[in-house]
Amino acid sequence: MVKSYALISYIMQRLSVLHFSIFFSLLGVSLVAFFIILPIFNLTNLVFYSNDFDSLFNVFNSYYLKLFLVTFYQAFLSTVASLFIGLPAAFILYQINFSGRKVLLTFCTIPFILPVVVVALSFRDLFSNTGLISQLLGFSSMQFNQSIWIIIIAHAYYNMSIIIRIVGPYWEKISMQFEEASNLLGARDLQKIFYVYLPLLMPVIFAASMLVFLFCFTSFGLILILGTSGFDTLELVIYRLTNGLYGLQDAVILSLLQVIFCTIIFIIYSKAIQSSRLDFVSHISVNKHFRELKVFKKIAALVFLCFISIFSIMPIAILFVRAFTFPGIQNFSVQNFIQIFTNTGNLSYIYPLDAILNSLTLALGTSFVVMLIGFFAAFFIENQQRFLKRIFDILFLLPIIVPVITLSLGIIITFNHSFFDLRHSVSLIFIVHILLGLPFAYYLSLLAIDSVSRQIKEASLLLGCAKKILWYKIYLPLVRNYLLTGIIFSFAISLGEFGSVSMLRGSNFYTIPLVIYQYLNRPGAYFLGSGYALSVILVVISFITFYSIERLNTNIFKK
């Protein structure tokens, strides 16, 4: 036992950040290769084997061209709407210190993990002809809930947290030298924002916008529920062709074309920011207290805070109202919560505590593994050649640009052999959740490491800091806020993931979004109330988790 402990201690002492970086980089590349590239290759080979290539030319007709343009159009408008809401919110939440800031920041993050079905129902209630928003703003005669604008607003509601959480930490720590220099030159506040802050933050804003655009371009659930019968997108058509298995060949071709298009978008993005640097970050939080603002700024900040609070909380408030409303009872009631924990003896009954435990276990494990892979892979690739970096960038982008439906079908086909039959296993769901969270962790880690000035590293080495401890003595404390953002998004993606779990799960494995969908898919107000009640539980769990992570970050890394 003593010799084993001495051996382990010796190995740990000899290991450096390079060993960890190589190991986790290889782990990430292996996961992408075996669980994304291999399934897509097998699915493509299965579809095109012994078939002609006529369908390859069939997808280049006017219908599919119009379909692509509509998908691009709604993704572009959704990204603009997300920026329009997210950038001012990032400025106020990270540049101004006020009571309740972290609570509001947490509420702005919760929409990202809510099940698509629940958010869609909330927006339908709000924007229907008899809904609250339609009545207040006069949308009832415009049939707002049957237009593309409700999809754009729902996408902005979902993705504003990406803009806030990615751009905000950088905006908070822009060096005071820029503020002092602009004041010395007589710049006004709007001039500072448009001519100083936004140009400095452009690489970060571009990175966040790319992620939002890709999420909107490959959006499925919201468009399926909120879209009209005549509104189709690439992802929706791929699902219909795959679900019926009658157009599997066209579905695979469209999926591959979608992957190629998203890869081209990413290459353009890489070209645009490869010369940009993030050395403006001071790693010291710079913000003003609300009391220090001038009267006009206070009024403007209050107006936008009221807007973002209402916009973030109103769909969640609708969930709470529906959850505490029970048929036949006029006042608010907890009967919906009681009935989901009451086993009526029905064979279709699902115990919610098991689903809650499954979701939390998956989310916590996924966020931990994803941030290890993302941080060390970004640390490894930092000083590598541009060609290798480009390959890593494309590999870790694949989980976003490959349609989940197509990927899940490819995984089922690939891992159906007796030697490595992973179908319907929890480990396969865990791996897919890791893959879905990798793009956030990797790209946020790249931005964070790039923001650390080379002068800090050189000064640390000059003062005697060993290279093997440089990563957790210097890098980790400086980039903790950005890694925290990656952990939150990885946790949120895993907690709210529905598509892959529904296709890959076993018959007795449930997560919270899956149980909510089961409730909402059954007829009657009884099950609808149960779905809303479980959605409220999901919101409460998310709020407690995100707020605890924020507080833990503050307590561990006190300045």
Tab-separated table of C-alpha atoms in Angstrom, residues 105-481:
chain	number	residue	atom	x	y	z
A	105	LEU	CA	-28.471	37.171	-14.396
A	106	THR	CA	-29.622	33.734	-13.269
A	107	PHE	CA	-33.139	34.353	-14.601
A	108	CYS	CA	-31.649	35.377	-17.954
A	109	THR	CA	-29.822	32.012	-18.100
A	110	ILE	CA	-32.739	29.744	-17.139
A	111	PRO	CA	-34.582	30.058	-20.528
A	112	PHE	CA	-31.696	28.248	-22.220
A	113	ILE	CA	-32.444	24.995	-20.369
A	114	LEU	CA	-36.251	25.020	-20.451
A	115	PRO	CA	-37.744	22.240	-22.592
A	116	VAL	CA	-38.737	23.456	-26.034
A	117	VAL	CA	-42.279	22.167	-25.641
A	118	VAL	CA	-42.859	24.174	-22.466
A	119	VAL	CA	-41.420	27.423	-23.867
A	120	ALA	CA	-43.468	27.038	-27.033
A	121	LEU	CA	-46.666	26.566	-25.010
A	122	SER	CA	-45.816	29.615	-22.881
A	123	PHE	CA	-45.279	31.764	-25.973
A	124	ARG	CA	-48.503	30.513	-27.502
A	125	ASP	CA	-50.349	31.492	-24.338
A	126	LEU	CA	-48.713	34.927	-24.364
A	127	PHE	CA	-49.140	35.718	-28.074
A	128	SER	CA	-52.391	33.936	-28.894
A	129	ASN	CA	-55.392	36.044	-29.907
A	130	THR	CA	-56.606	35.983	-26.297
A	131	GLY	CA	-53.130	36.055	-24.751
A	132	LEU	CA	-51.772	38.716	-22.415
A	133	ILE	CA	-49.263	40.263	-24.866
A	134	SER	CA	-51.711	40.231	-27.762
A	135	GLN	CA	-54.355	41.991	-25.679
A	136	LEU	CA	-51.933	44.613	-24.329
A	137	LEU	CA	-50.240	45.437	-27.651
A	138	GLY	CA	-53.151	44.836	-29.994
A	139	PHE	CA	-51.739	41.807	-31.844
A	140	SER	CA	-55.040	39.916	-31.851
A	141	SER	CA	-56.035	41.162	-35.294
A	142	MET	CA	-52.573	40.500	-36.746
A	143	GLN	CA	-52.427	36.765	-35.943
A	144	PHE	CA	-48.970	37.297	-34.488
A	145	ASN	CA	-48.757	33.708	-33.230
A	146	GLN	CA	-48.969	32.452	-36.837
A	147	SER	CA	-46.121	34.575	-38.206
A	148	ILE	CA	-42.355	34.166	-38.349
A	149	TRP	CA	-41.915	36.882	-35.702
A	150	ILE	CA	-43.033	34.686	-32.824
A	151	ILE	CA	-40.285	32.212	-33.813
A	152	ILE	CA	-37.706	35.012	-33.912
A	153	ILE	CA	-38.765	36.309	-30.481
A	154	ALA	CA	-38.709	32.777	-29.052
A	155	HIS	CA	-35.185	32.245	-30.459
A	156	ALA	CA	-34.098	35.571	-28.949
A	157	TYR	CA	-35.580	34.491	-25.619
A	158	TYR	CA	-33.636	31.237	-25.766
A	159	ASN	CA	-30.310	32.585	-27.026
A	160	MET	CA	-29.964	35.961	-25.327
A	161	SER	CA	-28.234	34.173	-22.450
A	162	ILE	CA	-25.448	33.102	-24.844
A	163	ILE	CA	-24.746	36.737	-25.749
A	164	ILE	CA	-24.990	37.890	-22.128
A	165	ARG	CA	-22.867	35.134	-20.636
A	166	ILE	CA	-20.125	35.210	-23.289
A	167	VAL	CA	-19.807	38.948	-23.964
A	168	GLY	CA	-20.535	40.155	-20.424
A	169	PRO	CA	-17.423	38.826	-18.608
A	170	TYR	CA	-15.146	40.435	-21.221
A	171	TRP	CA	-17.060	43.716	-21.137
A	172	GLU	CA	-16.742	43.741	-17.346
A	173	LYS	CA	-12.946	43.520	-17.467
A	174	ILE	CA	-11.973	45.916	-20.234
A	175	SER	CA	-8.900	47.734	-18.975
A	176	MET	CA	-9.545	51.098	-17.307
A	177	GLN	CA	-6.843	52.594	-19.544
A	178	PHE	CA	-9.350	52.706	-22.420
A	179	GLU	CA	-11.944	54.410	-20.232
A	180	GLU	CA	-9.438	56.990	-18.985
A	181	ALA	CA	-8.032	57.663	-22.471
A	182	SER	CA	-11.495	58.151	-23.980
A	183	ASN	CA	-12.465	60.501	-21.147
A	184	LEU	CA	-9.275	62.468	-21.690
A	185	LEU	CA	-10.129	62.829	-25.378
A	186	GLY	CA	-13.634	64.052	-24.544
A	187	ALA	CA	-15.579	61.024	-25.815
A	188	ARG	CA	-19.258	60.784	-24.861
A	189	ASP	CA	-20.810	57.601	-23.497
A	190	LEU	CA	-22.302	56.483	-26.825
A	191	GLN	CA	-19.021	57.259	-28.574
A	192	LYS	CA	-17.199	55.065	-26.049
A	193	ILE	CA	-19.572	52.208	-26.748
A	194	PHE	CA	-19.502	52.404	-30.557
A	195	TYR	CA	-15.886	53.479	-31.097
A	196	VAL	CA	-14.064	51.881	-28.144
A	197	TYR	CA	-15.926	49.025	-26.475
A	198	LEU	CA	-17.655	47.367	-29.436
A	199	PRO	CA	-14.527	47.278	-31.675
A	200	LEU	CA	-12.575	45.741	-28.785
A	201	LEU	CA	-15.318	43.197	-28.110
A	202	MET	CA	-15.968	42.366	-31.786
A	203	PRO	CA	-14.142	38.974	-31.734
A	204	VAL	CA	-16.159	37.909	-28.684
A	205	ILE	CA	-19.421	39.246	-30.125
A	206	PHE	CA	-18.681	37.497	-33.415
A	207	ALA	CA	-17.987	34.217	-31.611
A	208	ALA	CA	-21.217	34.451	-29.608
A	209	SER	CA	-23.173	35.429	-32.730
A	210	MET	CA	-21.788	32.425	-34.598
A	211	LEU	CA	-23.031	30.061	-31.883
A	212	VAL	CA	-26.449	31.752	-31.827
A	213	PHE	CA	-26.714	31.624	-35.625
A	214	LEU	CA	-25.847	27.927	-35.703
A	215	PHE	CA	-28.371	27.162	-32.966
A	216	CYS	CA	-31.076	29.087	-34.832
A	217	PHE	CA	-30.103	27.599	-38.198
A	218	THR	CA	-30.403	24.052	-36.791
A	219	SER	CA	-33.404	24.841	-34.555
A	220	PHE	CA	-36.051	22.148	-34.560
A	221	GLY	CA	-38.457	22.044	-31.613
A	222	LEU	CA	-39.526	25.681	-31.523
A	223	ILE	CA	-40.188	25.802	-35.268
A	224	LEU	CA	-42.037	22.470	-35.132
A	225	ILE	CA	-44.449	23.766	-32.488
A	226	LEU	CA	-44.673	27.506	-33.234
A	227	GLY	CA	-44.366	27.382	-37.014
A	228	THR	CA	-47.341	27.274	-39.313
A	229	SER	CA	-48.096	24.426	-41.702
A	230	GLY	CA	-46.468	26.299	-44.590
A	231	PHE	CA	-43.290	27.274	-42.738
A	232	ASP	CA	-40.505	24.689	-43.165
A	233	THR	CA	-36.787	24.753	-42.415
A	234	LEU	CA	-33.975	22.357	-43.274
A	235	GLU	CA	-34.008	20.705	-39.841
A	236	LEU	CA	-37.765	20.225	-39.936
A	237	VAL	CA	-37.688	18.631	-43.389
A	238	ILE	CA	-34.762	16.394	-42.364
A	239	TYR	CA	-36.813	15.212	-39.372
A	240	ARG	CA	-39.857	14.447	-41.516
A	241	LEU	CA	-37.825	12.565	-44.101
A	242	THR	CA	-35.957	10.620	-41.409
A	243	ASN	CA	-38.968	9.920	-39.202
A	244	GLY	CA	-40.895	8.233	-41.971
A	245	LEU	CA	-37.812	6.485	-43.418
A	246	TYR	CA	-39.304	7.084	-46.865
A	247	GLY	CA	-36.845	9.837	-47.757
A	248	LEU	CA	-33.784	8.760	-45.812
A	249	GLN	CA	-31.470	9.342	-48.758
A	250	ASP	CA	-32.638	12.935	-49.219
A	251	ALA	CA	-32.413	13.494	-45.465
A	252	VAL	CA	-28.780	12.393	-45.356
A	253	ILE	CA	-27.889	14.552	-48.368
A	254	LEU	CA	-29.545	17.593	-46.795
A	255	SER	CA	-27.750	16.885	-43.516
A	256	LEU	CA	-24.381	16.685	-45.250
A	257	LEU	CA	-25.062	19.904	-47.169
A	258	GLN	CA	-26.045	21.567	-43.904
A	259	VAL	CA	-22.786	20.402	-42.311
A	260	ILE	CA	-20.799	21.769	-45.268
A	261	PHE	CA	-22.584	25.129	-45.142
A	262	CYS	CA	-22.082	25.537	-41.384
A	263	THR	CA	-18.411	24.595	-41.789
A	264	ILE	CA	-17.998	27.299	-44.454
A	265	ILE	CA	-19.610	29.812	-42.085
A	266	PHE	CA	-17.135	28.817	-39.406
A	267	ILE	CA	-14.133	29.128	-41.762
A	268	ILE	CA	-15.255	32.648	-42.673
A	269	TYR	CA	-15.547	33.423	-38.972
A	270	SER	CA	-12.036	32.071	-38.313
A	271	LYS	CA	-10.580	34.163	-41.133
A	272	ALA	CA	-12.267	37.275	-39.791
A	273	ILE	CA	-10.946	37.010	-36.234
A	274	GLN	CA	-7.578	35.287	-36.684
A	275	SER	CA	-5.800	38.654	-36.487
A	276	SER	CA	-7.869	39.889	-33.558
A	277	ARG	CA	-6.503	39.828	-30.046
A	278	LEU	CA	-8.085	39.932	-26.609
A	279	ASP	CA	-5.188	41.486	-24.721
A	280	PHE	CA	-7.394	44.394	-23.623
A	281	VAL	CA	-8.696	42.324	-20.696
A	282	SER	CA	-7.335	43.495	-17.343
A	283	HIS	CA	-8.698	40.547	-15.266
A	284	ILE	CA	-9.860	43.048	-12.677
A	285	SER	CA	-13.595	43.670	-12.553
A	286	VAL	CA	-14.401	47.230	-13.534
A	287	ASN	CA	-17.991	48.339	-12.886
A	288	LYS	CA	-19.860	51.248	-11.422
A	289	HIS	CA	-22.489	51.211	-8.719
A	290	PHE	CA	-25.979	52.215	-9.737
A	291	ARG	CA	-25.902	55.179	-7.338
A	292	GLU	CA	-22.888	56.656	-9.177
A	293	LEU	CA	-24.772	57.005	-12.487
A	294	LYS	CA	-26.223	60.258	-13.741
A	295	VAL	CA	-29.992	60.755	-13.755
A	296	PHE	CA	-30.438	60.058	-17.489
A	297	LYS	CA	-28.312	56.893	-17.278
A	298	LYS	CA	-30.296	55.726	-14.257
A	299	ILE	CA	-33.570	56.176	-16.115
A	300	ALA	CA	-32.259	54.390	-19.235
A	301	ALA	CA	-30.837	51.545	-17.140
A	302	LEU	CA	-34.087	51.186	-15.159
A	303	VAL	CA	-36.185	51.112	-18.344
A	304	PHE	CA	-34.081	48.367	-19.908
A	305	LEU	CA	-33.860	46.435	-16.610
A	306	CYS	CA	-37.651	46.475	-16.434
A	307	PHE	CA	-37.847	45.239	-20.045
A	308	ILE	CA	-35.301	42.445	-19.627
A	309	SER	CA	-36.884	41.403	-16.313
A	310	ILE	CA	-40.357	41.178	-17.857
A	311	PHE	CA	-39.025	39.484	-20.997
A	312	SER	CA	-37.090	36.886	-18.957
A	313	ILE	CA	-39.626	36.231	-16.243
A	314	MET	CA	-43.003	36.461	-18.023
A	315	PRO	CA	-42.836	33.051	-19.825
A	316	ILE	CA	-41.608	31.513	-16.565
A	317	ALA	CA	-44.429	33.271	-14.686
A	318	ILE	CA	-46.917	31.724	-17.119
A	319	LEU	CA	-45.515	28.312	-16.129
A	320	PHE	CA	-46.070	29.065	-12.451
A	321	VAL	CA	-49.620	30.303	-13.044
A	322	ARG	CA	-50.492	27.194	-15.055
A	323	ALA	CA	-48.776	24.902	-12.532
A	324	PHE	CA	-50.772	26.297	-9.599
A	325	THR	CA	-54.074	26.263	-11.495
A	326	PHE	CA	-56.167	23.088	-11.202
A	327	PRO	CA	-59.446	22.388	-13.053
A	328	GLY	CA	-62.448	22.882	-10.794
A	329	ILE	CA	-60.552	24.934	-8.197
A	330	GLN	CA	-60.916	28.697	-8.479
A	331	ASN	CA	-57.982	29.689	-6.252
A	332	PHE	CA	-54.359	28.707	-6.673
A	333	SER	CA	-53.704	25.098	-5.714
A	334	VAL	CA	-50.771	22.688	-5.313
A	335	GLN	CA	-52.864	19.780	-6.571
A	336	ASN	CA	-50.798	19.465	-9.771
A	337	PHE	CA	-47.654	18.939	-7.683
A	338	ILE	CA	-49.400	16.414	-5.452
A	339	GLN	CA	-50.649	14.311	-8.338
A	340	ILE	CA	-47.238	13.933	-10.042
A	341	PHE	CA	-45.884	12.364	-6.838
A	342	THR	CA	-48.974	10.154	-6.354
A	343	ASN	CA	-48.749	6.669	-7.814
A	344	THR	CA	-52.224	5.764	-9.028
A	345	GLY	CA	-51.176	2.257	-10.018
A	346	ASN	CA	-51.229	3.112	-13.703
A	347	LEU	CA	-48.574	1.266	-15.698
A	348	SER	CA	-47.647	4.514	-17.443
A	349	TYR	CA	-46.844	6.261	-14.139
A	350	ILE	CA	-43.338	7.741	-13.988
A	351	TYR	CA	-41.818	8.531	-10.602
A	352	PRO	CA	-40.525	12.125	-10.969
A	353	LEU	CA	-37.728	11.816	-8.384
A	354	ASP	CA	-35.999	9.218	-10.578
A	355	ALA	CA	-36.168	11.575	-13.566
A	356	ILE	CA	-34.862	14.486	-11.457
A	357	LEU	CA	-31.969	12.372	-10.163
A	358	ASN	CA	-31.144	11.146	-13.689
A	359	SER	CA	-31.151	14.694	-15.095
A	360	LEU	CA	-28.993	16.126	-12.313
A	361	THR	CA	-26.494	13.252	-12.485
A	362	LEU	CA	-26.167	13.581	-16.254
A	363	ALA	CA	-25.879	17.380	-16.129
A	364	LEU	CA	-23.297	17.497	-13.329
A	365	GLY	CA	-21.172	14.721	-14.851
A	366	THR	CA	-21.419	16.254	-18.325
A	367	SER	CA	-20.415	19.766	-17.224
A	368	PHE	CA	-17.403	18.421	-15.290
A	369	VAL	CA	-16.052	16.236	-18.124
A	370	VAL	CA	-16.830	18.803	-20.827
A	371	MET	CA	-14.916	21.596	-19.103
A	372	LEU	CA	-11.905	19.332	-18.534
A	373	ILE	CA	-11.810	18.402	-22.227
A	374	GLY	CA	-12.553	21.924	-23.422
A	375	PHE	CA	-10.018	23.720	-21.211
A	376	PHE	CA	-7.092	21.340	-21.692
A	377	ALA	CA	-7.751	20.931	-25.427
A	378	ALA	CA	-7.752	24.729	-25.811
A	379	PHE	CA	-4.594	24.937	-23.666
A	380	PHE	CA	-2.909	22.341	-25.883
A	381	ILE	CA	-3.896	23.926	-29.195
A	382	GLU	CA	-2.931	27.465	-28.135
A	383	ASN	CA	0.673	27.232	-29.353
A	384	GLN	CA	0.156	24.720	-32.158
A	385	GLN	CA	0.313	25.395	-35.882
A	386	ARG	CA	-2.634	27.134	-37.510
A	387	PHE	CA	-3.477	24.086	-39.639
A	388	LEU	CA	-3.824	21.820	-36.584
A	389	LYS	CA	-5.832	24.496	-34.798
A	390	ARG	CA	-8.195	24.734	-37.766
A	391	ILE	CA	-8.748	20.958	-37.666
A	392	PHE	CA	-9.506	21.078	-33.929
A	393	ASP	CA	-11.891	23.978	-34.466
A	394	ILE	CA	-13.876	22.118	-37.123
A	395	LEU	CA	-13.944	18.854	-35.121
A	396	PHE	CA	-15.281	20.507	-31.987
A	397	LEU	CA	-17.839	22.422	-34.057
A	398	LEU	CA	-19.417	19.250	-35.477
A	399	PRO	CA	-21.778	18.602	-32.503
A	400	ILE	CA	-23.599	21.852	-33.315
A	401	ILE	CA	-23.844	21.567	-37.093
A	402	VAL	CA	-24.810	17.880	-37.353
A	403	PRO	CA	-28.601	17.486	-36.911
A	404	VAL	CA	-29.368	15.643	-33.678
A	405	ILE	CA	-32.007	13.473	-35.350
A	406	THR	CA	-29.601	12.339	-38.071
A	407	LEU	CA	-26.781	11.823	-35.566
A	408	SER	CA	-28.972	9.730	-33.269
A	409	LEU	CA	-30.075	7.536	-36.167
A	410	GLY	CA	-26.433	7.083	-37.231
A	411	ILE	CA	-25.446	6.112	-33.666
A	412	ILE	CA	-28.230	3.532	-33.489
A	413	ILE	CA	-27.072	1.977	-36.771
A	414	THR	CA	-23.390	2.025	-35.782
A	415	PHE	CA	-23.611	0.620	-32.261
A	416	ASN	CA	-26.051	-2.229	-32.863
A	417	HIS	CA	-23.516	-5.058	-32.974
A	418	SER	CA	-23.205	-7.621	-30.209
A	419	PHE	CA	-19.566	-6.758	-29.481
A	420	PHE	CA	-20.269	-3.111	-28.648
A	421	ASP	CA	-24.037	-2.819	-28.468
A	422	LEU	CA	-24.503	0.522	-26.719
A	423	ARG	CA	-28.052	1.158	-27.833
A	424	HIS	CA	-30.380	2.299	-25.063
A	425	SER	CA	-27.504	2.514	-22.574
A	426	VAL	CA	-27.021	5.447	-20.210
A	427	SER	CA	-23.333	5.646	-21.152
A	428	LEU	CA	-24.253	6.439	-24.765
A	429	ILE	CA	-26.595	9.242	-23.639
A	430	PHE	CA	-23.828	10.563	-21.382
A	431	ILE	CA	-21.368	10.615	-24.304
A	432	VAL	CA	-23.839	12.427	-26.566
A	433	HIS	CA	-24.443	15.035	-23.843
A	434	ILE	CA	-20.683	15.549	-23.576
A	435	LEU	CA	-20.471	16.072	-27.340
A	436	LEU	CA	-23.329	18.601	-27.313
A	437	GLY	CA	-21.574	20.654	-24.625
A	438	LEU	CA	-18.087	20.506	-26.160
A	439	PRO	CA	-18.419	23.472	-28.569
A	440	PHE	CA	-19.263	25.855	-25.726
A	441	ALA	CA	-16.493	24.620	-23.447
A	442	TYR	CA	-13.831	24.575	-26.154
A	443	TYR	CA	-14.530	27.962	-27.748
A	444	LEU	CA	-15.042	29.726	-24.429
A	445	SER	CA	-11.752	28.255	-23.199
A	446	LEU	CA	-9.998	29.413	-26.387
A	447	LEU	CA	-11.295	32.947	-25.910
A	448	ALA	CA	-10.374	32.898	-22.220
A	449	ILE	CA	-6.807	31.652	-22.746
A	450	ASP	CA	-6.290	34.094	-25.620
A	451	SER	CA	-7.345	36.919	-23.307
A	452	VAL	CA	-4.433	36.216	-20.921
A	453	SER	CA	-1.633	38.572	-21.889
A	454	ARG	CA	1.661	36.960	-22.831
A	455	GLN	CA	3.347	39.491	-20.543
A	456	ILE	CA	1.626	37.892	-17.548
A	457	LYS	CA	2.977	34.480	-18.504
A	458	GLU	CA	6.503	35.823	-19.053
A	459	ALA	CA	6.434	37.740	-15.763
A	460	SER	CA	5.285	34.600	-13.920
A	461	LEU	CA	8.113	32.533	-15.343
A	462	LEU	CA	10.582	35.327	-14.583
A	463	LEU	CA	9.447	35.362	-10.949
A	464	GLY	CA	10.107	31.639	-10.637
A	465	CYS	CA	6.715	30.052	-11.356
A	466	ALA	CA	7.298	26.503	-12.615
A	467	LYS	CA	5.756	25.635	-15.997
A	468	LYS	CA	3.943	22.609	-14.584
A	469	ILE	CA	1.975	24.751	-12.110
A	470	LEU	CA	1.529	27.739	-14.404
A	471	TRP	CA	-1.880	26.575	-15.593
A	472	TYR	CA	-3.565	26.455	-12.180
A	473	LYS	CA	-1.546	29.190	-10.462
A	474	ILE	CA	-1.894	31.776	-13.255
A	475	TYR	CA	-4.279	30.729	-16.012
A	476	LEU	CA	-7.052	29.125	-13.944
A	477	PRO	CA	-7.659	32.072	-11.568
A	478	LEU	CA	-7.603	34.556	-14.475
A	479	VAL	CA	-10.050	32.667	-16.712
A	480	ARG	CA	-12.365	31.302	-14.012
A	481	ASN	CA	-15.353	33.471	-14.992
